[in-house]
Amino acid sequence: MDWYTGLYVSDDLKEKKDKIIDKIEHGAGTPGVYLITLPSNEKNLLDILSADQLLWPVMHRLCPVIVGMTHSYDEATEMAAAMILDAHKEVGAFRVEPYLRNRLRPDEDFAIHYPIRKRKPLWRMPFQRKRNV
């Protein structure tokens, strides 16, 4: 998955930011965490989804760049609205990606890529054979 370099994080998650990102990348559950992503289609300005939706490998693979992380859906809508209004003030249009690119230094990458890491099975039934990998 790709994470925006200047990730927007709500105040209550700033201390736990790296731990939550690591949990999401390892496929562990993170209840109550909502992510703001770049739009998945042309009709949307931004997308908001629960971090638990990324437990599905398909969602994990298809997820656009994550630009924000909050602790509740209401905070996510407020943060997304603020981002859109700031983008309109600076760029003159409701286009968030150019606004986010302008916020970074020229030498900074737009997004950091974390590859999905498969979790090892925690247990095996007695009748299951150990696979040679």
XYZ file of N, CA and C in Angstrom:
399
model
N 0.838 -1.179 0.000
C 0.000 0.000 0.000
C 0.879 1.236 0.000
N 0.303 2.321 -0.454
C 1.036 3.578 -0.528
C 0.467 4.563 0.491
N 1.370 5.211 1.222
C 1.001 6.186 2.248
C 1.597 7.531 1.855
N 0.784 8.581 1.932
C 1.229 9.938 1.632
C 2.332 10.325 2.614
N 3.383 10.951 2.110
C 4.529 11.305 2.944
C 4.138 12.274 4.060
N 3.296 13.244 3.771
C 2.851 14.206 4.779
C 1.511 13.805 5.365
N 1.383 12.555 5.770
C 0.121 11.976 6.228
C -0.580 12.854 7.268
N -1.866 13.141 7.029
C -2.692 13.849 8.002
C -3.092 12.840 9.076
N -2.850 13.169 10.334
C -3.187 12.265 11.435
C -3.913 13.077 12.492
N -5.011 12.522 13.027
C -5.740 13.226 14.085
C -4.873 13.282 15.343
N -5.172 14.245 16.209
C -4.350 14.485 17.395
C -4.231 13.264 18.302
N -5.322 12.516 18.464
C -5.283 11.381 19.387
C -4.522 10.175 18.833
N -4.185 10.166 17.542
C -3.448 9.040 16.954
C -1.992 9.376 16.637
N -1.569 10.613 16.875
C -0.207 11.005 16.494
C 0.856 10.162 17.184
N 0.657 9.853 18.455
C 1.649 9.067 19.190
C 1.708 7.626 18.696
N 0.575 7.086 18.232
C 0.493 5.685 17.824
C 0.576 5.501 16.309
N 0.891 6.542 15.574
C 0.834 6.505 14.108
C 1.625 5.338 13.523
N 2.890 5.205 13.894
C 3.731 4.150 13.315
C 3.240 2.761 13.691
N 2.772 2.611 14.911
C 2.264 1.309 15.361
C 1.007 0.920 14.580
N 0.121 1.878 14.337
C -1.117 1.601 13.597
C -0.798 1.274 12.137
N 0.118 2.015 11.529
C 0.508 1.721 10.148
C 1.080 0.315 10.059
N 1.915 -0.052 11.018
C 2.503 -1.389 11.026
C 1.428 -2.463 11.169
N 0.437 -2.218 12.032
C -0.664 -3.179 12.193
C -1.446 -3.339 10.894
N -1.742 -2.229 10.241
C -2.500 -2.284 8.987
C -1.700 -3.029 7.925
N -0.408 -2.774 7.855
C 0.427 -3.432 6.853
C 0.594 -4.925 7.115
N 0.522 -5.332 8.373
C 0.633 -6.753 8.709
C -0.708 -7.470 8.624
N -1.774 -6.746 8.373
C -3.086 -7.369 8.254
C -3.752 -7.622 9.589
N -3.340 -6.916 10.629
C -3.979 -7.056 11.936
C -5.174 -6.105 12.006
N -6.147 -6.424 12.823
C -7.324 -5.578 12.964
C -7.010 -4.291 13.704
N -7.608 -3.215 13.257
C -7.468 -1.916 13.916
C -8.850 -1.292 14.032
N -9.653 -1.747 14.993
C -11.020 -1.229 15.098
C -11.042 0.253 15.448
N -11.964 0.958 14.827
C -12.147 2.371 15.131
C -11.209 3.302 14.395
N -10.370 2.795 13.507
C -9.463 3.648 12.740
C -10.036 3.808 11.334
N -10.131 5.047 10.894
C -10.655 5.348 9.559
C -9.569 6.013 8.731
N -9.510 5.647 7.462
C -8.488 6.149 6.554
C -9.121 7.004 5.465
N -8.446 8.079 5.114
C -8.869 8.939 4.012
C -7.906 8.663 2.864
N -8.458 8.329 1.700
C -7.614 8.008 0.547
C -7.944 8.932 -0.614
N -7.042 8.974 -1.564
C -7.347 9.674 -2.807
C -8.524 8.971 -3.465
N -9.258 9.649 -4.331
C -10.473 9.045 -4.883
C -10.197 7.795 -5.713
N -11.105 6.828 -5.582
C -10.975 5.591 -6.352
C -11.626 5.722 -7.731
N -12.409 6.787 -7.938
C -13.003 7.039 -9.255
C -13.112 8.546 -9.481
N -13.516 8.940 -10.654
C -13.541 10.358 -11.024
C -14.648 11.150 -10.338
N -15.673 10.478 -9.840
C -16.811 11.178 -9.247
C -16.542 11.638 -7.813
N -15.620 10.998 -7.126
C -15.351 11.318 -5.725
C -14.239 12.352 -5.602
N -14.268 13.095 -4.495
C -13.167 13.998 -4.173
C -12.134 13.264 -3.331
N -12.597 12.540 -2.325
C -11.771 11.688 -1.468
C -12.628 10.494 -1.058
N -11.995 9.430 -0.593
C -12.720 8.268 -0.073
C -12.390 8.095 1.398
N -13.371 7.649 2.165
C -13.175 7.327 3.577
C -13.535 5.864 3.754
N -12.629 5.118 4.381
C -12.920 3.713 4.630
C -12.362 3.298 5.977
N -12.963 2.263 6.531
C -12.493 1.719 7.797
C -11.207 0.947 7.540
N -10.259 1.034 8.460
C -9.000 0.306 8.298
C -9.232 -1.197 8.293
N -10.306 -1.653 8.911
C -10.602 -3.086 8.936
C -10.970 -3.617 7.553
N -11.410 -2.748 6.652
C -11.699 -3.197 5.288
C -10.434 -3.645 4.569
N -9.284 -3.182 5.032
C -8.029 -3.558 4.390
C -7.567 -4.949 4.802
N -8.320 -5.615 5.667
C -8.004 -7.006 6.001
C -8.270 -7.908 4.805
N -9.143 -7.482 3.909
C -9.423 -8.245 2.696
C -8.273 -8.001 1.722
N -7.627 -9.056 1.229
C -6.483 -8.865 0.326
C -6.818 -8.037 -0.919
N -8.033 -8.157 -1.425
C -8.411 -7.384 -2.615
C -8.404 -5.891 -2.300
N -8.977 -5.501 -1.176
C -8.997 -4.088 -0.789
C -7.581 -3.590 -0.524
N -6.771 -4.442 0.081
C -5.390 -4.075 0.388
C -4.636 -3.767 -0.900
N -4.881 -4.559 -1.929
C -4.179 -4.406 -3.197
C -4.706 -3.214 -4.001
N -6.010 -2.942 -3.931
C -6.622 -1.899 -4.755
C -6.717 -0.537 -4.073
N -6.292 -0.439 -2.839
C -6.429 0.805 -2.079
C -5.581 1.921 -2.696
N -6.188 3.093 -2.965
C -5.403 4.230 -3.469
C -4.478 4.761 -2.368
N -3.741 5.800 -2.663
C -2.808 6.384 -1.697
C -3.580 6.883 -0.479
N -3.123 6.497 0.703
C -3.757 6.913 1.956
C -3.171 8.261 2.350
N -4.045 9.255 2.566
C -3.575 10.606 2.875
C -3.942 11.056 4.282
N -4.825 10.333 4.973
C -5.219 10.731 6.317
C -5.644 9.555 7.162
N -5.536 9.725 8.490
C -5.904 8.665 9.423
C -6.531 9.309 10.665
N -7.726 8.830 11.041
C -8.419 9.376 12.201
C -8.979 8.255 13.067
N -9.529 8.657 14.226
C -10.041 7.684 15.186
C -11.552 7.476 15.086
N -12.241 8.303 14.316
C -13.687 8.121 14.171
C -14.122 8.589 12.782
N -15.291 8.133 12.379
C -15.806 8.506 11.060
C -16.093 10.006 10.998
N -16.624 10.571 12.097
C -16.918 12.007 12.118
C -15.646 12.835 11.937
N -14.576 12.436 12.632
C -13.301 13.132 12.463
C -12.802 13.022 11.025
N -13.006 11.848 10.431
C -12.560 11.629 9.051
C -13.299 12.553 8.088
N -14.611 12.722 8.287
C -15.361 13.619 7.400
C -14.921 15.068 7.590
N -14.659 15.463 8.846
C -14.192 16.828 9.100
C -12.816 17.066 8.480
N -11.919 16.088 8.637
C -10.576 16.226 8.082
C -10.619 16.265 6.553
N -11.443 15.420 5.951
C -11.567 15.401 4.491
C -12.136 16.728 3.990
N -13.138 17.260 4.685
C -13.720 18.548 4.285
C -12.682 19.664 4.379
N -11.886 19.653 5.450
C -10.847 20.670 5.605
C -9.801 20.560 4.494
N -9.431 19.341 4.136
C -8.455 19.141 3.058
C -8.999 19.664 1.732
N -10.264 19.383 1.468
C -10.877 19.812 0.206
C -10.974 21.335 0.145
N -11.366 21.973 1.253
C -11.458 23.436 1.274
C -10.083 24.080 1.123
N -9.063 23.518 1.795
C -7.703 24.044 1.645
C -7.218 23.897 0.205
N -7.551 22.772 -0.413
C -7.162 22.546 -1.810
C -7.828 23.569 -2.720
N -9.096 23.869 -2.456
C -9.809 24.847 -3.286
C -9.207 26.238 -3.130
N -8.809 26.596 -1.898
C -8.203 27.908 -1.675
C -6.863 28.030 -2.395
N -6.052 26.971 -2.330
C -4.704 27.053 -2.893
C -4.661 26.803 -4.397
N -5.352 25.781 -4.869
C -5.281 25.394 -6.280
C -6.353 26.100 -7.103
N -7.472 26.460 -6.473
C -8.556 27.103 -7.207
C -9.551 26.123 -7.781
N -9.417 24.863 -7.421
C -10.340 23.827 -7.887
C -10.433 22.760 -6.801
N -11.447 21.940 -6.902
C -11.612 20.868 -5.923
C -10.773 19.656 -6.332
N -9.482 19.868 -6.464
C -8.553 18.791 -6.817
C -7.546 18.672 -5.691
N -7.607 17.576 -4.975
C -6.801 17.419 -3.769
C -5.372 16.978 -4.081
N -5.197 16.127 -5.076
C -3.845 15.598 -5.345
C -2.830 16.688 -5.691
N -3.143 17.643 -6.581
C -2.163 18.716 -6.834
C -1.860 19.532 -5.579
N -2.875 19.749 -4.750
C -2.671 20.473 -3.495
C -1.699 19.719 -2.591
N -1.883 18.402 -2.483
C -1.007 17.602 -1.629
C 0.422 17.578 -2.174
N 0.558 17.557 -3.492
C 1.905 17.577 -4.092
C 2.598 18.914 -3.822
N 1.845 20.013 -3.818
C 2.422 21.335 -3.558
C 2.875 21.491 -2.111
N 2.292 20.719 -1.198
C 2.659 20.813 0.217
C 4.033 20.221 0.514
N 4.534 19.354 -0.363
C 5.802 18.665 -0.119
C 6.977 19.462 -0.668
N 8.148 19.197 -0.092
C 9.374 19.773 -0.635
C 9.677 19.104 -1.976
N 10.409 19.767 -2.864
C 10.696 19.170 -4.177
C 11.457 17.841 -4.105
N 12.265 17.645 -3.058
C 13.054 16.416 -2.965
C 12.308 15.271 -2.267
N 11.094 15.523 -1.775
C 10.324 14.484 -1.086
C 9.490 13.672 -2.071
N 9.375 12.384 -1.800
C 8.490 11.527 -2.587
C 7.048 11.793 -2.181
N 6.122 11.589 -3.125
C 4.705 11.805 -2.829
C 4.170 10.744 -1.877
N 4.553 9.495 -2.102
C 4.034 8.404 -1.283
C 5.136 7.402 -0.972
N 4.974 6.745 0.171
C 5.878 5.678 0.588
C 5.134 4.371 0.388
N 5.781 3.405 -0.245
C 5.141 2.115 -0.518
C 5.563 1.092 0.528
N 4.568 0.480 1.159
C 4.809 -0.632 2.063
C 4.209 -1.874 1.415
N 5.012 -2.888 1.119
C 4.426 -4.106 0.534
C 3.616 -4.867 1.573
N 2.587 -5.578 1.116
C 1.770 -6.364 2.032
C 2.611 -7.530 2.547
N 2.528 -7.765 3.839
C 3.243 -8.881 4.450
C 2.215 -9.879 4.933
N 2.359 -11.090 4.494
C 1.424 -12.135 4.917
C 1.743 -12.541 6.351
N 0.710 -12.693 7.128
C 0.891 -13.170 8.501
C 1.049 -14.675 8.498
N 1.885 -15.168 9.388
C 2.046 -16.609 9.532
C 0.832 -17.154 10.263
N 0.393 -18.363 9.906
C -0.726 -18.940 10.642
C -0.323 -19.165 12.097
N -1.212 -18.822 13.004
C -0.908 -18.943 14.422
C -1.070 -20.371 14.935
N -1.878 -21.152 14.280
C -2.102 -22.526 14.728
C -2.448 -23.392 13.534
N -2.342 -24.684 13.749
C -2.664 -25.651 12.717
C -3.466 -26.769 13.363
N -4.428 -27.279 12.661
C -5.190 -28.416 13.170
C -4.295 -29.654 13.119
N -4.502 -30.613 14.028
C -3.625 -31.788 14.070
C -3.597 -32.577 12.767
N -4.688 -32.553 12.007
C -4.725 -33.331 10.775
C -4.089 -32.604 9.589
N -3.753 -31.329 9.748
C -3.131 -30.584 8.661
C -1.634 -30.876 8.610
N -1.141 -31.108 7.422
C 0.280 -31.366 7.258
C 1.031 -30.051 7.135
N 2.251 -30.106 7.541
C 3.109 -28.942 7.393
C 3.522 -28.839 5.930
N 3.330 -27.686 5.344
C 3.655 -27.483 3.933
C 5.123 -27.133 3.779
N 5.723 -27.643 2.749
C 7.094 -27.259 2.409
C 7.027 -26.051 1.495
N 7.519 -24.955 1.969
C 7.447 -23.715 1.201
C 8.787 -23.360 0.640
